[in-house]
mmCIF file of C-alpha atoms in Angstrom:
data_model
loop_
_atom_site.group_PDB
_atom_site.id
_atom_site.type_symbol
_atom_site.label_atom_id
_atom_site.label_comp_id
_atom_site.label_asym_id
_atom_site.label_seq_id
_atom_site.Cartn_x
_atom_site.Cartn_y
_atom_site.Cartn_z
ATOM 1 C CA MET F 1 113.667 -127.346 35.769
ATOM 2 C CA LYS F 2 116.505 -125.485 34.129
ATOM 3 C CA TYR F 3 115.505 -126.846 30.692
ATOM 4 C CA CYS F 4 111.876 -125.929 31.333
ATOM 5 C CA ARG F 5 112.866 -122.269 31.887
ATOM 6 C CA TYR F 6 115.054 -122.360 28.816
ATOM 7 C CA ILE F 7 112.227 -123.733 26.651
ATOM 8 C CA THR F 8 109.749 -121.166 28.070
ATOM 9 C CA GLY F 9 112.209 -118.396 27.262
ATOM 10 C CA LEU F 10 112.663 -119.685 23.737
ATOM 11 C CA LEU F 11 108.889 -119.915 23.254
ATOM 12 C CA VAL F 12 108.403 -116.329 24.437
ATOM 13 C CA LEU F 13 111.142 -115.138 22.085
ATOM 14 C CA THR F 14 109.642 -117.032 19.117
ATOM 15 C CA MET F 15 106.170 -115.658 19.814
ATOM 16 C CA ALA F 16 107.521 -112.135 20.147
ATOM 17 C CA SER F 17 109.405 -112.419 16.846
ATOM 18 C CA MET F 18 106.311 -113.858 15.112
ATOM 19 C CA ALA F 19 104.175 -111.028 16.447
ATOM 20 C CA GLY F 20 106.833 -108.630 15.174
ATOM 21 C CA CYS F 21 106.625 -110.126 11.693
ATOM 22 C CA ALA F 22 102.852 -109.743 11.594
ATOM 23 C CA THR F 23 102.888 -106.042 12.465
ATOM 24 C CA THR F 24 101.080 -103.691 10.121
ATOM 25 C CA LEU F 25 102.962 -100.508 9.418
ATOM 26 C CA ASN F 26 100.849 -97.408 10.025
ATOM 27 C CA VAL F 27 102.129 -94.328 8.252
ATOM 28 C CA ASP F 28 100.443 -91.159 9.394
ATOM 29 C CA VAL F 29 101.179 -88.429 6.871
ATOM 30 C CA GLU F 30 101.070 -85.072 8.608
ATOM 31 C CA GLN F 31 101.721 -82.309 6.158
ATOM 32 C CA THR F 32 100.389 -78.938 5.164
ATOM 33 C CA PHE F 33 101.026 -77.648 1.676
ATOM 34 C CA PRO F 34 101.981 -74.174 0.485
ATOM 35 C CA GLU F 35 99.402 -71.816 -0.972
ATOM 36 C CA VAL F 36 99.333 -72.083 -4.751
ATOM 37 C CA VAL F 37 100.585 -69.220 -6.879
ATOM 38 C CA ALA F 38 97.778 -68.772 -9.391
ATOM 39 C CA GLU F 39 95.161 -66.310 -10.527
ATOM 40 C CA PRO F 40 91.784 -67.925 -9.807
ATOM 41 C CA ARG F 41 88.922 -67.587 -12.288
ATOM 42 C CA ASP F 42 85.929 -65.542 -11.305
ATOM 43 C CA LEU F 43 83.849 -68.624 -10.527
ATOM 44 C CA SER F 44 82.668 -70.342 -7.396
ATOM 45 C CA ALA F 45 83.028 -73.986 -6.466
ATOM 46 C CA THR F 46 81.951 -76.182 -3.617
ATOM 47 C CA LEU F 47 84.251 -79.000 -2.617
ATOM 48 C CA VAL F 48 82.406 -81.923 -1.110
ATOM 49 C CA MET F 49 84.838 -83.875 1.048
ATOM 50 C CA ASP F 50 82.961 -86.421 3.126
ATOM 51 C CA GLN F 51 84.064 -88.105 6.329
ATOM 52 C CA GLU F 52 85.543 -91.062 4.429
ATOM 53 C CA PHE F 53 87.735 -88.729 2.352
ATOM 54 C CA ARG F 54 88.718 -86.659 5.397
ATOM 55 C CA THR F 55 89.888 -89.711 7.331
ATOM 56 C CA TYR F 56 90.992 -91.786 4.369
ATOM 57 C CA GLN F 57 93.300 -94.630 5.208
ATOM 58 C CA ALA F 58 94.924 -96.303 2.226
ATOM 59 C CA GLN F 59 95.967 -99.916 2.420
ATOM 60 C CA PRO F 60 98.265 -100.493 -0.562
ATOM 61 C CA ASN F 61 99.219 -103.934 0.742
ATOM 62 C CA ALA F 62 98.347 -106.225 3.634
ATOM 63 C CA LYS F 63 101.135 -104.876 5.831
ATOM 64 C CA THR F 64 100.931 -101.140 5.192
ATOM 65 C CA ARG F 65 98.360 -98.484 5.994
ATOM 66 C CA ILE F 66 98.820 -94.846 4.998
ATOM 67 C CA GLN F 67 96.661 -92.128 6.560
ATOM 68 C CA ILE F 68 96.269 -89.406 3.957
ATOM 69 C CA GLY F 69 92.962 -87.824 5.021
ATOM 70 C CA GLN F 70 94.216 -84.595 6.581
ATOM 71 C CA PRO F 71 96.910 -83.750 3.989
ATOM 72 C CA GLN F 72 94.659 -84.459 0.996
ATOM 73 C CA VAL F 73 91.920 -82.180 2.406
ATOM 74 C CA ASP F 74 94.521 -79.425 2.865
ATOM 75 C CA LEU F 75 95.922 -79.963 -0.624
ATOM 76 C CA MET F 76 92.546 -80.015 -2.417
ATOM 77 C CA THR F 77 91.332 -76.929 -0.552
ATOM 78 C CA LYS F 78 94.466 -74.960 -1.448
ATOM 79 C CA ALA F 79 94.639 -76.178 -5.060
ATOM 80 C CA PHE F 80 90.998 -75.322 -5.791
ATOM 81 C CA SER F 81 91.472 -71.914 -4.139
ATOM 82 C CA GLY F 82 93.948 -71.237 -6.931
ATOM 83 C CA LEU F 83 91.417 -72.259 -9.571
ATOM 84 C CA PHE F 84 88.230 -70.612 -8.269
ATOM 85 C CA ALA F 85 87.779 -67.160 -6.752
ATOM 86 C CA GLU F 86 85.349 -68.564 -4.212
ATOM 87 C CA VAL F 87 85.690 -72.035 -2.703
ATOM 88 C CA MET F 88 83.408 -73.567 -0.100
ATOM 89 C CA VAL F 89 84.266 -76.816 1.617
ATOM 90 C CA VAL F 90 81.414 -78.986 2.876
ATOM 91 C CA SER F 91 81.039 -82.552 4.139
ATOM 92 C CA SER F 92 78.042 -83.704 2.111
ATOM 93 C CA ARG F 93 76.236 -82.933 -1.158
ATOM 94 C CA GLU F 94 73.185 -81.723 0.814
ATOM 95 C CA GLN F 95 75.208 -78.874 2.332
ATOM 96 C CA VAL F 96 75.931 -77.291 -1.068
ATOM 97 C CA ARG F 97 74.452 -73.807 -1.158
ATOM 98 C CA PRO F 98 72.495 -72.728 -4.224
ATOM 99 C CA GLY F 99 74.284 -70.372 -6.589
ATOM 100 C CA THR F 100 77.594 -72.225 -6.676
ATOM 101 C CA ASP F 101 78.955 -72.679 -10.213
ATOM 102 C CA LEU F 102 80.504 -76.127 -9.833
ATOM 103 C CA VAL F 103 80.354 -78.898 -7.284
ATOM 104 C CA ILE F 104 83.445 -81.085 -7.056
ATOM 105 C CA ILE F 105 83.414 -84.387 -5.211
ATOM 106 C CA PRO F 106 86.894 -85.938 -4.906
ATOM 107 C CA SER F 107 87.404 -89.572 -3.970
ATOM 108 C CA VAL F 108 90.378 -91.917 -3.837
ATOM 109 C CA ARG F 109 90.206 -94.788 -6.313
ATOM 110 C CA GLU F 110 93.407 -96.509 -5.327
ATOM 111 C CA VAL F 111 96.778 -96.048 -3.637
ATOM 112 C CA GLN F 112 99.720 -98.173 -4.755
ATOM 113 C CA LEU F 113 103.087 -98.586 -3.111
ATOM 114 C CA SER F 114 106.335 -99.965 -4.478
ATOM 115 C CA THR F 115 109.190 -100.722 -2.091
ATOM 116 C CA PRO F 116 112.856 -101.559 -2.828
ATOM 117 C CA SER F 117 112.249 -105.198 -1.890
ATOM 118 C CA GLU F 118 109.626 -105.452 -4.664
ATOM 119 C CA SER F 119 111.111 -103.260 -7.374
ATOM 120 C CA TYR F 120 114.841 -103.792 -6.698
ATOM 121 C CA LEU F 121 115.233 -100.028 -7.039
ATOM 122 C CA ASN F 122 116.670 -97.932 -4.260
ATOM 123 C CA VAL F 123 113.484 -95.868 -3.986
ATOM 124 C CA TYR F 124 110.012 -96.008 -2.506
ATOM 125 C CA GLU F 125 107.231 -95.064 -4.930
ATOM 126 C CA VAL F 126 103.615 -94.114 -4.269
ATOM 127 C CA TRP F 127 100.785 -93.711 -6.767
ATOM 128 C CA ILE F 128 97.536 -92.052 -5.717
ATOM 129 C CA LYS F 129 94.602 -92.276 -8.113
ATOM 130 C CA TYR F 130 91.848 -89.742 -7.508
ATOM 131 C CA ASN F 131 88.489 -89.407 -9.114
ATOM 132 C CA LEU F 132 86.812 -86.013 -9.314
ATOM 133 C CA ASP F 133 83.066 -86.037 -9.911
ATOM 134 C CA ILE F 134 82.220 -82.617 -11.273
ATOM 135 C CA GLU F 135 78.661 -81.311 -11.394
ATOM 136 C CA THR F 136 77.009 -77.968 -11.952
ATOM 137 C CA GLY F 137 75.411 -76.251 -8.961
ATOM 138 C CA ASP F 138 72.065 -77.660 -10.127
ATOM 139 C CA GLY F 139 73.376 -81.214 -9.989
ATOM 140 C CA VAL F 140 73.920 -81.783 -13.717
ATOM 141 C CA PRO F 141 76.988 -84.033 -14.160
ATOM 142 C CA VAL F 142 79.800 -82.344 -16.110
ATOM 143 C CA ASP F 143 82.535 -84.958 -15.944
ATOM 144 C CA SER F 144 84.134 -87.658 -13.871
ATOM 145 C CA TRP F 145 87.841 -86.880 -14.106
ATOM 146 C CA PHE F 146 90.631 -89.308 -13.322
ATOM 147 C CA LEU F 147 93.541 -87.625 -11.566
ATOM 148 C CA PRO F 148 96.648 -89.818 -11.141
ATOM 149 C CA ALA F 149 99.588 -88.640 -9.053
ATOM 150 C CA TYR F 150 103.043 -90.088 -8.492
ATOM 151 C CA GLY F 151 105.728 -89.605 -5.888
ATOM 152 C CA LYS F 152 109.026 -91.210 -4.976
ATOM 153 C CA THR F 153 111.861 -90.752 -2.542
ATOM 154 C CA PRO F 154 115.159 -89.567 -4.094
ATOM 155 C CA SER F 155 116.835 -92.588 -2.473
ATOM 156 C CA SER F 156 115.840 -94.866 0.365
ATOM 157 C CA TYR F 157 119.406 -94.924 1.683
ATOM 158 C CA LEU F 158 119.410 -94.410 5.453
ATOM 159 C CA LEU F 159 115.645 -93.778 5.520
ATOM 160 C CA SER F 160 113.332 -95.772 7.742
ATOM 161 C CA ARG F 161 110.452 -97.516 5.950
ATOM 162 C CA THR F 162 107.913 -95.191 7.625
ATOM 163 C CA THR F 163 109.794 -92.016 6.710
ATOM 164 C CA ALA F 164 110.369 -93.197 3.150
ATOM 165 C CA ILE F 165 106.677 -94.012 2.574
ATOM 166 C CA GLU F 166 105.660 -90.709 4.167
ATOM 167 C CA ASP F 167 108.115 -88.759 1.970
ATOM 168 C CA ALA F 168 106.956 -90.510 -1.216
ATOM 169 C CA THR F 169 103.293 -89.884 -0.283
ATOM 170 C CA ILE F 170 103.959 -86.165 0.260
ATOM 171 C CA VAL F 171 105.636 -85.949 -3.175
ATOM 172 C CA ALA F 172 102.627 -87.752 -4.708
ATOM 173 C CA LEU F 173 100.197 -85.350 -3.031
ATOM 174 C CA ARG F 174 102.195 -82.350 -4.264
ATOM 175 C CA ASP F 175 102.103 -83.896 -7.729
ATOM 176 C CA ALA F 176 98.309 -84.204 -7.500
ATOM 177 C CA GLY F 177 98.134 -80.471 -6.754
ATOM 178 C CA ALA F 178 100.436 -79.687 -9.685
ATOM 179 C CA LYS F 179 98.416 -81.796 -12.119
ATOM 180 C CA LEU F 180 95.192 -80.253 -10.894
ATOM 181 C CA MET F 181 96.497 -76.719 -11.452
ATOM 182 C CA LEU F 182 97.931 -77.606 -14.824
ATOM 183 C CA ASP F 183 95.062 -79.611 -16.303
ATOM 184 C CA PHE F 184 91.767 -78.760 -14.616
ATOM 185 C CA TYR F 185 90.670 -76.080 -17.100
ATOM 186 C CA ARG F 186 92.006 -78.233 -19.962
ATOM 187 C CA ILE F 187 89.462 -81.008 -19.272
ATOM 188 C CA PRO F 188 87.358 -80.958 -22.450
ATOM 189 C CA ALA F 189 84.066 -81.113 -20.520
ATOM 190 C CA ILE F 190 85.122 -78.232 -18.241
ATOM 191 C CA ASN F 191 86.333 -76.242 -21.236
ATOM 192 C CA GLY F 192 82.993 -76.827 -22.970
ATOM 193 C CA TRP F 193 81.098 -75.831 -19.837
ATOM 194 C CA LEU F 194 83.167 -72.636 -19.560
ATOM 195 C CA GLN F 195 82.401 -71.714 -23.175
ATOM 196 C CA GLN F 196 78.736 -72.421 -22.557
ATOM 197 C CA GLN F 197 78.788 -70.135 -19.518
ATOM 198 C CA ALA F 198 80.545 -67.402 -21.488
ATOM 199 C CA ALA F 199 77.936 -67.684 -24.270
ATOM 200 C CA LEU F 200 75.083 -67.517 -21.731
ATOM 201 C CA GLN F 201 76.624 -64.440 -20.120
ATOM 202 C CA ALA F 202 77.045 -62.766 -23.520
ATOM 203 C CA GLU F 203 73.372 -63.446 -24.317
ATOM 204 C CA SER F 204 72.147 -61.994 -21.062
ATOM 205 C CA MET M 1 161.929 -101.182 8.085
ATOM 206 C CA THR M 2 159.211 -103.423 6.704
ATOM 207 C CA TYR M 3 156.636 -101.646 8.878
ATOM 208 C CA ARG M 4 157.804 -98.241 7.574
ATOM 209 C CA THR M 5 157.662 -99.409 3.970
ATOM 210 C CA LEU M 6 154.158 -100.744 4.473
ATOM 211 C CA THR M 7 153.030 -97.510 6.140
ATOM 212 C CA ALA M 8 154.553 -95.491 3.298
ATOM 213 C CA LEU M 9 152.842 -97.699 0.732
ATOM 214 C CA VAL M 10 149.439 -97.378 2.422
ATOM 215 C CA GLY M 11 149.971 -93.630 2.782
ATOM 216 C CA ALA M 12 150.887 -93.249 -0.873
ATOM 217 C CA LEU M 13 147.886 -95.301 -1.924
ATOM 218 C CA ALA M 14 145.643 -93.274 0.377
ATOM 219 C CA LEU M 15 146.832 -90.057 -1.204
ATOM 220 C CA ALA M 16 146.426 -91.493 -4.686
ATOM 221 C CA GLY M 17 142.994 -92.810 -3.746
ATOM 222 C CA CYS M 18 141.873 -89.481 -2.388
ATOM 223 C CA ALA M 19 143.060 -87.667 -5.484
ATOM 224 C CA SER M 20 140.557 -86.819 -8.139
ATOM 225 C CA THR M 21 140.628 -84.834 -11.339
ATOM 226 C CA THR M 22 138.084 -82.078 -11.695
ATOM 227 C CA THR M 23 137.377 -80.270 -14.936
ATOM 228 C CA VAL M 24 135.149 -77.208 -15.070
ATOM 229 C CA ASP M 25 133.900 -76.047 -18.489
ATOM 230 C CA ASP M 26 131.803 -72.968 -18.709
ATOM 231 C CA TYR M 27 129.999 -70.944 -21.301
ATOM 232 C CA ARG M 28 128.981 -67.349 -20.813
ATOM 233 C CA PRO M 29 127.968 -64.807 -23.442
ATOM 234 C CA THR M 30 130.012 -62.158 -21.625
ATOM 235 C CA SER M 31 132.875 -61.965 -19.142
ATOM 236 C CA GLU M 32 131.158 -59.247 -17.091
ATOM 237 C CA PRO M 33 130.055 -60.260 -13.582
ATOM 238 C CA ILE M 34 126.370 -61.118 -13.255
ATOM 239 C CA ASP M 35 124.414 -58.187 -11.841
ATOM 240 C CA ILE M 36 123.026 -58.819 -8.406
ATOM 241 C CA GLU M 37 121.842 -56.176 -5.980
ATOM 242 C CA PRO M 38 122.188 -56.517 -2.200
ATOM 243 C CA GLY M 39 119.195 -58.411 -0.832
ATOM 244 C CA GLU M 40 118.439 -60.141 -4.123
ATOM 245 C CA LYS M 41 118.301 -63.911 -3.956
ATOM 246 C CA VAL M 42 119.672 -66.809 -5.971
ATOM 247 C CA ALA M 43 117.749 -70.086 -5.843
ATOM 248 C CA ILE M 44 119.374 -73.452 -6.516
ATOM 249 C CA LEU M 45 117.155 -76.206 -7.832
ATOM 250 C CA GLY M 46 117.976 -79.811 -8.705
ATOM 251 C CA ARG M 47 116.308 -81.506 -11.642
ATOM 252 C CA ARG M 48 113.912 -84.239 -10.628
ATOM 253 C CA ASP M 49 112.199 -85.041 -13.917
ATOM 254 C CA ALA M 50 114.443 -87.815 -15.255
ATOM 255 C CA GLY M 51 113.176 -91.310 -14.612
ATOM 256 C CA HIS M 52 116.415 -93.146 -13.893
ATOM 257 C CA TYR M 53 118.156 -90.642 -11.634
ATOM 258 C CA GLU M 54 117.591 -87.522 -9.583
ATOM 259 C CA THR M 55 119.994 -84.732 -8.812
ATOM 260 C CA ASP M 56 121.146 -85.515 -5.299
ATOM 261 C CA THR M 57 119.614 -83.250 -2.646
ATOM 262 C CA ASP M 58 122.896 -83.343 -0.690
ATOM 263 C CA PHE M 59 124.736 -81.985 -3.740
ATOM 264 C CA VAL M 60 122.211 -79.144 -4.078
ATOM 265 C CA GLU M 61 122.661 -78.349 -0.368
ATOM 266 C CA CYS M 62 126.455 -78.525 -0.702
ATOM 267 C CA LEU M 63 126.380 -76.037 -3.576
ATOM 268 C CA ALA M 64 124.015 -73.768 -1.634
ATOM 269 C CA ASP M 65 126.489 -73.818 1.278
ATOM 270 C CA ARG M 66 129.423 -73.013 -1.018
ATOM 271 C CA MET M 67 127.558 -70.162 -2.671
ATOM 272 C CA GLY M 68 126.154 -68.985 0.630
ATOM 273 C CA GLN M 69 129.638 -67.776 1.537
ATOM 274 C CA SER M 70 129.025 -64.760 -0.708
ATOM 275 C CA ASP M 71 127.443 -61.360 -0.220
ATOM 276 C CA PHE M 72 124.118 -62.288 -1.811
ATOM 277 C CA GLN M 73 121.355 -64.452 -0.396
ATOM 278 C CA ILE M 74 120.705 -68.051 -1.323
ATOM 279 C CA MET M 75 117.174 -69.411 -1.311
ATOM 280 C CA SER M 76 117.017 -73.084 -0.431
ATOM 281 C CA GLU M 77 115.499 -75.575 -2.841
ATOM 282 C CA GLN M 78 112.502 -76.362 -0.598
ATOM 283 C CA GLU M 79 111.872 -72.692 0.119
ATOM 284 C CA PHE M 80 111.905 -71.948 -3.618
ATOM 285 C CA ILE M 81 109.561 -74.731 -4.720
ATOM 286 C CA ASP M 82 107.184 -73.906 -1.854
ATOM 287 C CA ALA M 83 107.190 -70.194 -2.677
ATOM 288 C CA LEU M 84 106.293 -70.865 -6.321
ATOM 289 C CA TYR M 85 104.134 -73.962 -5.796
ATOM 290 C CA PRO M 86 103.142 -75.741 -8.013
ATOM 291 C CA TRP M 87 105.179 -74.335 -10.920
ATOM 292 C CA PHE M 88 108.554 -75.894 -10.107
ATOM 293 C CA GLU M 89 107.410 -79.424 -9.235
ATOM 294 C CA PRO M 90 108.896 -82.276 -11.342
ATOM 295 C CA ARG M 91 105.727 -82.310 -13.489
ATOM 296 C CA THR M 92 105.490 -78.562 -14.067
ATOM 297 C CA ALA M 93 109.016 -77.108 -13.870
ATOM 298 C CA PRO M 94 110.153 -75.399 -17.085
ATOM 299 C CA LYS M 95 112.971 -77.419 -18.675
ATOM 300 C CA HIS M 96 113.883 -74.784 -21.256
ATOM 301 C CA LEU M 97 114.129 -71.023 -21.297
ATOM 302 C CA LYS M 98 111.180 -70.693 -23.715
ATOM 303 C CA ARG M 99 108.919 -72.513 -21.279
ATOM 304 C CA LEU M 100 110.126 -70.246 -18.468
ATOM 305 C CA GLN M 101 109.389 -67.188 -20.603
ATOM 306 C CA ARG M 102 105.871 -68.484 -21.239
ATOM 307 C CA LEU M 103 105.353 -69.313 -17.565
ATOM 308 C CA MET M 104 106.512 -65.886 -16.465
ATOM 309 C CA GLN M 105 103.851 -64.226 -18.573
ATOM 310 C CA GLU M 106 101.544 -64.934 -15.637
ATOM 311 C CA PRO M 107 101.345 -61.653 -13.671
ATOM 312 C CA VAL M 108 100.795 -63.521 -10.419
ATOM 313 C CA LEU M 109 104.124 -65.341 -10.846
ATOM 314 C CA GLN M 110 105.986 -62.150 -11.741
ATOM 315 C CA GLU M 111 104.515 -60.552 -8.620
ATOM 316 C CA LYS M 112 105.631 -63.491 -6.458
ATOM 317 C CA ILE M 113 109.181 -63.343 -7.889
ATOM 318 C CA ARG M 114 109.301 -59.613 -7.079
ATOM 319 C CA GLU M 115 107.842 -60.151 -3.617
ATOM 320 C CA GLU M 116 110.459 -62.824 -2.811
ATOM 321 C CA ASN M 117 113.244 -60.644 -4.273
ATOM 322 C CA LEU M 118 114.337 -63.592 -6.398
ATOM 323 C CA ARG M 119 116.701 -62.755 -9.211
ATOM 324 C CA TYR M 120 118.468 -65.898 -10.450
ATOM 325 C CA LEU M 121 117.770 -69.577 -10.630
ATOM 326 C CA VAL M 122 120.589 -72.121 -10.832
ATOM 327 C CA TRP M 123 119.274 -75.284 -12.443
ATOM 328 C CA LEU M 124 121.388 -78.223 -11.392
ATOM 329 C CA ASP M 125 121.403 -81.521 -13.216
ATOM 330 C CA GLY M 126 123.682 -84.507 -12.793
ATOM 331 C CA GLU M 127 124.648 -87.578 -10.855
ATOM 332 C CA VAL M 128 127.525 -89.609 -9.510
ATOM 333 C CA GLU M 129 128.261 -92.930 -11.174
ATOM 334 C CA SER M 130 130.507 -95.792 -10.126
ATOM 335 C CA HIS M 131 132.040 -98.168 -12.675
ATOM 336 C CA GLY M 132 135.077 -100.273 -13.492
ATOM 337 C CA ALA M 133 135.260 -102.312 -10.300
ATOM 338 C CA THR M 134 138.381 -104.526 -10.201
ATOM 339 C CA GLY M 135 140.207 -106.720 -7.724
ATOM 340 C CA ALA M 136 138.901 -109.096 -5.101
ATOM 341 C CA MET M 137 138.660 -109.181 -1.380
ATOM 342 C CA SER M 138 137.635 -111.948 0.927
ATOM 343 C CA CYS M 139 136.730 -111.718 4.544
ATOM 344 C CA GLY M 140 136.636 -114.616 6.947
ATOM 345 C CA MET M 141 136.102 -115.499 10.549
ATOM 346 C CA GLY M 142 137.703 -118.298 12.556
ATOM 347 C CA PRO M 143 138.077 -119.373 16.172
ATOM 348 C CA THR M 144 141.205 -117.255 16.537
ATOM 349 C CA GLY M 145 139.884 -114.103 14.892
ATOM 350 C CA ALA M 146 138.527 -112.452 11.773
ATOM 351 C CA GLY M 147 140.062 -110.536 8.907
ATOM 352 C CA CYS M 148 139.866 -109.378 5.321
ATOM 353 C CA PHE M 149 142.531 -109.856 2.684
ATOM 354 C CA GLY M 150 142.734 -108.565 -0.823
ATOM 355 C CA TYR M 151 142.316 -105.409 -2.767
ATOM 356 C CA THR M 152 139.450 -103.860 -4.704
ATOM 357 C CA SER M 153 139.047 -100.596 -6.567
ATOM 358 C CA TRP M 154 136.422 -98.792 -8.572
ATOM 359 C CA ASP M 155 136.149 -95.541 -10.494
ATOM 360 C CA LYS M 156 133.717 -92.797 -9.581
ATOM 361 C CA GLU M 157 132.613 -89.987 -11.818
ATOM 362 C CA ALA M 158 130.514 -86.983 -10.874
ATOM 363 C CA VAL M 159 129.086 -85.044 -13.814
ATOM 364 C CA PHE M 160 126.954 -82.003 -13.096
ATOM 365 C CA GLU M 161 125.673 -79.141 -15.198
ATOM 366 C CA ALA M 162 124.493 -75.822 -13.801
ATOM 367 C CA ILE M 163 122.464 -73.383 -15.871
ATOM 368 C CA VAL M 164 121.896 -69.884 -14.532
ATOM 369 C CA TRP M 165 118.620 -68.232 -15.509
ATOM 370 C CA ASP M 166 117.764 -64.622 -14.878
ATOM 371 C CA LEU M 167 114.210 -64.690 -13.536
ATOM 372 C CA VAL M 168 113.637 -60.997 -14.209
ATOM 373 C CA ASP M 169 115.151 -60.534 -17.691
ATOM 374 C CA LEU M 170 114.296 -64.172 -18.573
ATOM 375 C CA THR M 171 117.663 -64.907 -20.142
ATOM 376 C CA GLU M 172 120.328 -67.571 -19.740
ATOM 377 C CA GLU M 173 123.342 -66.065 -17.988
ATOM 378 C CA ALA M 174 125.741 -68.990 -17.807
ATOM 379 C CA ARG M 175 126.149 -72.695 -18.350
ATOM 380 C CA ILE M 176 128.806 -74.647 -16.452
ATOM 381 C CA GLN M 177 129.697 -78.295 -16.643
ATOM 382 C CA VAL M 178 131.834 -79.930 -14.010
ATOM 383 C CA ASP M 179 133.314 -83.388 -14.321
ATOM 384 C CA SER M 180 135.172 -84.949 -11.421
ATOM 385 C CA GLU M 181 136.798 -88.387 -11.671
ATOM 386 C CA GLY M 182 138.615 -90.482 -9.147
ATOM 387 C CA THR M 183 139.339 -94.009 -8.008
ATOM 388 C CA SER M 184 138.402 -95.501 -4.668
ATOM 389 C CA TYR M 185 140.264 -98.408 -3.072
ATOM 390 C CA VAL M 186 139.688 -100.816 -0.252
ATOM 391 C CA ILE M 187 142.758 -102.674 0.935
ATOM 392 C CA GLY M 188 142.271 -105.659 3.174
ATOM 393 C CA ILE M 189 145.199 -106.146 5.550
ATOM 394 C CA VAL M 190 143.370 -107.909 8.364
ATOM 395 C CA ALA M 191 141.079 -104.905 8.709
ATOM 396 C CA PRO M 192 139.609 -103.408 5.523
ATOM 397 C CA ILE M 193 141.096 -99.950 4.892
ATOM 398 C CA PRO M 194 138.854 -97.799 2.691
ATOM 399 C CA LEU M 195 140.535 -95.061 0.656
ATOM 400 C CA LEU M 196 137.617 -93.281 -0.903
ATOM 401 C CA THR M 197 137.700 -90.601 -3.533
ATOM 402 C CA ARG M 198 135.456 -87.609 -2.862
ATOM 403 C CA VAL M 199 134.405 -86.724 -6.395
ATOM 404 C CA GLU M 200 131.037 -85.268 -5.357
ATOM 405 C CA SER M 201 132.685 -82.922 -2.895
ATOM 406 C CA GLN M 202 135.304 -81.915 -5.489
ATOM 407 C CA ALA M 203 132.606 -81.258 -8.104
ATOM 408 C CA CYS M 204 130.639 -79.192 -5.589
ATOM 409 C CA SER M 205 133.721 -77.196 -4.666
ATOM 410 C CA GLY M 206 134.655 -76.547 -8.317
ATOM 411 C CA LEU M 207 131.150 -75.564 -9.321
ATOM 412 C CA GLY M 208 130.604 -73.411 -6.236
ATOM 413 C CA LYS M 209 133.845 -71.536 -6.792
ATOM 414 C CA GLN M 210 133.012 -70.887 -10.441
ATOM 415 C CA LEU M 211 129.457 -69.751 -9.722
ATOM 416 C CA ARG M 212 130.588 -67.500 -6.893
ATOM 417 C CA SER M 213 133.085 -65.821 -9.190
ATOM 418 C CA TYR M 214 130.281 -64.915 -11.627
ATOM 419 C CA PHE M 215 128.292 -63.112 -8.962
ATOM 420 C CA SER M 216 131.329 -61.633 -7.241
ATOM 421 C CA HIS M 217 131.475 -57.885 -6.770
ATOM 422 C CA GLU M 218 135.199 -58.168 -6.205
ATOM 423 C CA GLY M 219 135.836 -58.751 -9.883
ATOM 424 C CA ARG M 220 134.288 -55.424 -10.894
#
C-alpha cells in the first residue's frame, strides 16, 4: 500500500513536470509609444489595420507566442501622424473615404526570435518584418514596401524569459517607427508619386 | 597567531583586490566652466549602435545619479529618447556632430529642444571587459561536508568615453575618457571568499566628478 502511494506520487510529479515542459510561453506586449517629433507633409493618408493586424499574435517558434497587436497599432498610428497631416485609421479597405491621398495597408510577414540558448549570446533578439501595401486613394497600387525592424535586450542577465522577449519586442517596434520616419518618403515609388502630385498641382 | 596571520593576509588581499587604478583624460577647447542656466537640463545617453556591445544602462544611470548631485537638472535616458522620438534611437541617433547639426536644422526638433529646456547631451560609450583569468579552484562535496579550495583571479577594465554636445549652439564642449583597471580574486578556504574590484563604480565616480566640475558654478 505504501509503495502504491509512492508510485502514484511519482507519477503525478512526472506528469506535472512533463506538462510544465510542454507549456507555450505567451508574451503579451503592452506598450504605448511616444508621439513622434516630426513635421508632417500636407497630405492625407488612411491606415487600414484589419482585425488580424489589430490582434496579431506572432509565433516565432513552437513554444513562444508574442501578442503585438495593440502596440503595433499604436506605433503605426503615431508614426504615420508624423508623416501625414491627416491620418484616418480604419479596419477595412471598404471604409476608406474618397479624397484620401494614400491608402496604407500594413501586415506582418514574419516575426523571428533568437534566445541565448540558440545564439549563445547573452541577449534576446527579435526581428519583425512588416509589409506596407501602398495605394492611391483611387486604389492604384504605388508600392509594396518591406519594412524590417530589429530589437534586442542589452543583456538577459537577471531577466525572466517573458520580460526579455517583451523588452526586445518593444525595441523592435520602436525601431520600426524609426525606420518608417527615416525612409518612408525616400521610397522611390513614393518619391515619384510625390513629384507627380507636385507636377499635377503646378499644372492646375 | 596563525589565525591572526591568516586574517591579516585575507584582509590585505581584500584591500588589494578592491583597489583599482582610474585614469581620467579629458579634452576641452577652453578651461572656462560650461554655461548652464538654472532650469536647463543635461541629458545622458548611452550608445547602442555597436553590434558586439552596448553601453550598460546601469552605468548611464550611475552617471546620472552622480551628476544629479549638482544644481542643474538631469534628464534620464528614457525620458530623452521618448521626448525626441524617433531621432535618438539606435538606428537614427547622430553619431557625429555634423549629423547632429543637420538633424537640428528641423524646426520641429529645435522647438522640442527649447520646450524641454534641454541644453547639453552627454554621449556615453564604453564597456567593461574581463580578461587574464589565472589560478584554479575546485569545490567538492562529501558525506562530512562541502568546501572550495584554491585561488583564482582575473583582471577587469572599464573604458568609457563621454562627449558633451551643446544642443543649442551645436558644438562639442568636452571629451573625457576614463579607464579603470583592477583585479578580482576568489580565495577558496572552505568557503569561497570573493574579493571583487569595482572598476565600473570607480569609472562612474571619476567621470561624474569630472563632468560635474565642468558645469560647476563654484569654479567661476
